[in-house]
XYZ file of C-alpha atoms in Angstrom:
278
model
C 48.599 27.122 45.196
C 48.567 26.116 48.862
C 47.342 23.417 51.207
C 44.652 22.328 48.735
C 47.539 20.756 46.827
C 48.416 18.654 49.875
C 44.814 17.485 50.190
C 44.751 16.343 46.562
C 48.100 14.628 47.158
C 46.510 12.398 49.814
C 44.218 10.996 47.118
C 47.148 10.221 44.821
C 49.046 8.571 47.678
C 46.045 6.397 48.593
C 45.742 5.144 45.011
C 49.476 4.399 44.730
C 49.449 2.517 48.028
C 46.450 0.403 47.071
C 48.092 -0.485 43.780
C 51.403 -1.259 45.541
C 50.675 -2.375 49.138
C 54.340 -2.978 50.020
C 55.498 0.415 48.789
C 56.448 3.067 51.334
C 55.401 6.531 50.199
C 56.985 9.746 51.428
C 56.172 13.252 50.225
C 59.369 14.949 49.078
C 61.184 17.535 51.138
C 60.745 20.300 52.082
C 57.010 19.619 52.265
C 57.355 16.887 54.886
C 58.881 19.346 57.358
C 56.010 21.845 57.375
C 53.027 22.285 59.682
C 50.802 21.729 56.641
C 52.320 18.288 56.171
C 51.785 17.331 59.810
C 48.224 18.672 59.981
C 46.902 17.384 56.654
C 48.650 14.007 56.762
C 47.836 13.427 60.462
C 47.240 9.701 61.112
C 47.253 8.998 57.358
C 47.993 5.241 57.068
C 49.227 5.481 53.487
C 52.146 7.854 54.169
C 55.453 7.362 55.969
C 57.758 10.117 57.191
C 61.479 10.535 57.708
C 61.228 8.934 61.167
C 59.373 5.778 60.096
C 60.651 5.045 56.587
C 62.811 1.924 56.190
C 65.328 2.576 53.426
C 65.954 -1.181 53.016
C 62.454 -1.780 51.666
C 60.712 -0.438 48.555
C 59.947 3.260 48.867
C 59.222 6.287 46.748
C 59.386 10.004 47.353
C 56.757 11.980 45.455
C 56.147 15.722 45.078
C 52.877 17.279 46.120
C 50.240 17.725 43.426
C 50.636 20.891 41.348
C 47.755 22.309 39.342
C 50.095 24.501 37.337
C 53.506 26.079 36.958
C 54.283 29.716 37.714
C 55.513 31.508 34.579
C 57.299 34.537 36.024
C 57.952 36.055 32.591
C 54.187 36.273 31.943
C 53.175 36.749 35.593
C 50.649 33.930 35.359
C 50.145 30.270 36.141
C 50.264 27.842 33.225
C 47.657 25.247 34.124
C 48.277 21.526 33.843
C 46.866 20.002 30.639
C 45.562 17.073 32.682
C 43.329 16.575 35.695
C 45.162 16.532 39.027
C 42.236 16.537 41.496
C 41.618 13.307 43.323
C 39.391 13.096 46.392
C 41.696 13.084 49.386
C 41.675 11.704 52.921
C 41.496 13.513 56.249
C 41.582 11.963 59.720
C 39.872 13.898 62.486
C 40.558 14.169 66.188
C 37.862 13.593 68.809
C 38.158 17.130 70.162
C 37.533 18.504 66.665
C 34.390 16.403 66.275
C 33.150 17.388 69.729
C 33.742 21.082 68.987
C 31.836 20.839 65.690
C 28.869 19.027 67.239
C 28.565 21.623 70.007
C 28.815 24.593 67.625
C 26.331 23.209 65.085
C 23.848 22.358 67.831
C 24.039 25.884 69.269
C 23.722 27.517 65.847
C 20.796 25.301 64.823
C 18.913 26.027 68.048
C 19.484 29.774 67.610
C 18.355 29.712 63.951
C 15.186 27.721 64.756
C 14.284 30.056 67.609
C 14.776 33.067 65.345
C 12.883 31.697 62.330
C 10.324 29.471 64.079
C 10.744 26.585 61.637
C 13.127 23.834 60.528
C 15.968 24.848 58.182
C 16.050 23.366 54.690
C 19.705 22.616 55.194
C 23.066 23.827 56.502
C 25.191 25.575 53.878
C 28.952 25.983 54.243
C 30.216 29.157 52.602
C 33.729 29.993 51.385
C 33.607 33.679 50.498
C 37.238 34.807 50.335
C 40.457 33.703 48.659
C 43.899 33.600 50.245
C 45.317 37.131 50.128
C 48.744 36.595 51.658
C 51.125 33.956 52.930
C 54.328 33.920 54.973
C 57.194 32.503 52.910
C 60.728 32.478 54.358
C 59.517 34.734 57.197
C 58.238 37.356 54.740
C 54.620 38.210 53.946
C 53.812 37.635 50.275
C 50.635 39.349 49.050
C 48.455 37.801 46.330
C 47.081 40.516 44.065
C 45.174 37.892 42.085
C 42.927 36.953 45.052
C 40.236 39.248 43.589
C 40.150 37.020 40.491
C 38.681 34.220 42.624
C 36.123 36.103 44.704
C 32.436 36.867 44.183
C 32.709 39.999 46.296
C 31.192 41.260 49.541
C 28.198 42.982 47.914
C 27.129 39.820 46.033
C 27.585 37.629 49.089
C 25.548 39.948 51.292
C 22.714 39.917 48.770
C 22.815 36.106 48.577
C 22.805 35.812 52.366
C 19.855 38.208 52.697
C 17.653 36.197 50.281
C 18.690 32.760 51.557
C 19.213 32.914 55.314
C 15.507 32.674 56.203
C 15.379 29.168 54.728
C 18.903 27.859 55.289
C 21.536 28.000 57.991
C 24.515 29.737 56.377
C 27.899 29.469 58.051
C 31.591 29.903 57.449
C 34.785 29.284 59.397
C 37.755 31.566 59.956
C 40.959 31.543 61.979
C 40.281 35.158 63.009
C 37.231 36.886 64.441
C 35.017 38.068 61.572
C 32.781 41.131 61.496
C 29.114 40.270 61.939
C 26.958 39.764 58.850
C 23.242 39.395 59.548
C 22.102 35.918 58.509
C 25.607 34.399 58.442
C 27.150 32.431 61.310
C 30.940 32.585 61.631
C 32.870 29.946 63.572
C 36.435 30.731 64.605
C 38.639 27.632 64.324
C 41.604 26.203 62.419
C 41.269 24.388 59.091
C 41.527 20.958 60.718
C 38.431 21.656 62.815
C 36.787 23.152 59.721
C 36.545 19.644 58.274
C 34.534 18.446 61.268
C 32.241 21.451 60.786
C 31.865 20.540 57.112
C 30.803 17.002 57.965
C 27.781 18.496 59.745
C 26.800 20.613 56.730
C 24.724 19.663 53.680
C 26.108 21.790 50.857
C 29.102 23.979 49.912
C 29.017 27.268 48.034
C 32.197 29.198 47.340
C 35.413 29.651 45.444
C 37.769 26.951 44.248
C 40.613 26.494 46.690
C 41.753 24.640 49.767
C 38.282 24.589 51.319
C 36.635 23.183 48.187
C 39.169 20.334 48.191
C 38.622 19.759 51.900
C 34.859 19.703 51.252
C 35.297 17.149 48.446
C 36.431 14.598 51.039
C 32.859 14.623 52.428
C 31.616 13.469 48.974
C 28.715 15.928 49.261
C 27.395 18.263 46.581
C 28.736 21.763 46.041
C 28.602 24.902 43.913
C 32.213 25.847 43.236
C 33.232 29.145 41.623
C 36.031 28.574 39.101
C 35.271 31.606 36.984
C 37.799 32.731 34.406
C 40.879 32.074 36.549
C 41.284 28.281 36.772
C 39.759 25.482 34.646
C 37.496 22.892 36.337
C 39.048 20.056 34.327
C 42.243 20.474 36.385
C 41.000 20.729 39.979
C 37.254 20.091 39.792
C 35.212 17.097 40.960
C 32.455 15.411 38.966
C 29.969 15.427 41.859
C 30.265 19.219 42.211
C 28.604 21.848 40.047
C 31.603 23.842 38.823
C 30.780 27.344 37.586
C 33.187 28.568 34.945
C 33.566 30.708 31.842
C 32.133 29.203 28.660
C 35.414 29.635 26.809
C 38.420 27.515 27.713
C 40.671 30.556 28.156
C 41.301 30.512 31.911
C 43.939 33.141 32.561
C 45.813 32.054 35.699
C 46.824 35.703 35.988
C 48.753 36.755 39.072
C 47.448 40.293 38.604
C 43.924 41.653 38.657
C 42.092 40.390 35.544
C 39.158 42.226 33.949
C 37.666 39.009 32.558
C 37.766 37.361 35.986
C 36.043 40.344 37.582
C 33.476 40.416 34.781
C 32.558 36.759 35.391
C 31.698 37.440 39.022
C 29.992 40.747 38.262
C 27.592 38.826 36.009
C 26.930 36.071 38.568
C 23.634 36.974 40.227
C 22.807 35.961 43.826
C 19.306 34.979 42.711
C 20.794 32.529 40.218
C 23.032 30.970 42.879
C 20.024 30.547 45.153
C 18.161 28.882 42.259
C 21.064 26.448 41.729
C 21.169 25.716 45.453
C 17.458 24.922 45.574
C 17.766 22.715 42.499
C 20.812 20.746 43.612
C 20.747 20.403 47.392
């Protein structure tokens, strides 16, 4: 659980503020002292911070949204019994918009020159899950990241059968190795949103990027698999791919059922769903 939780929190805050216009809303510490707080809540008109809050007037301090609780004894996440996803808000900077426009224009011109036709659309891809995070100046590794990923082999097959009709791109904060048919843009997650606004469709795993994409209100294919239930963090205007049984594991270790779900998810089927839903 990471910055996707903050994005969902912006939706909750917006609803609370509209229901109570005079209420000052502050996200509880320590979240309001992090870079995530500053970057995700940048220019958000519904949120106050420790510098602007007026203690003499009505105010409330709320925690960030949590999709589940970590059960250390079982080494798994116990998912919330209720939906927590609410479309959030994100306020862009001009330099982010300018960067996105320039990159998309260059990529589109290159793709058209290569394929000698117009693309059917621009597809944003999220192909990896968060594998580590720095907490209290220590690197914490997430063994369960594999439970959320389709896998390199499947992605490469999908890209090879799709890239002649669609522009496929992803963003990363590090330089990625080249994959034929896939454009990679190096930028931070704030600029990623401006890139997303120029795209037509999202395909990838559930996580921070799927919640960021939801703000665009555009369609998506989101991989929930066996790990997390769509009823908790899914959106109705997305096609959420999940196990048929409501037995999502939340395991913090490698899970055979999670791996099996993705092993049985064919690239040809994902291309079919893309064609049908874009």
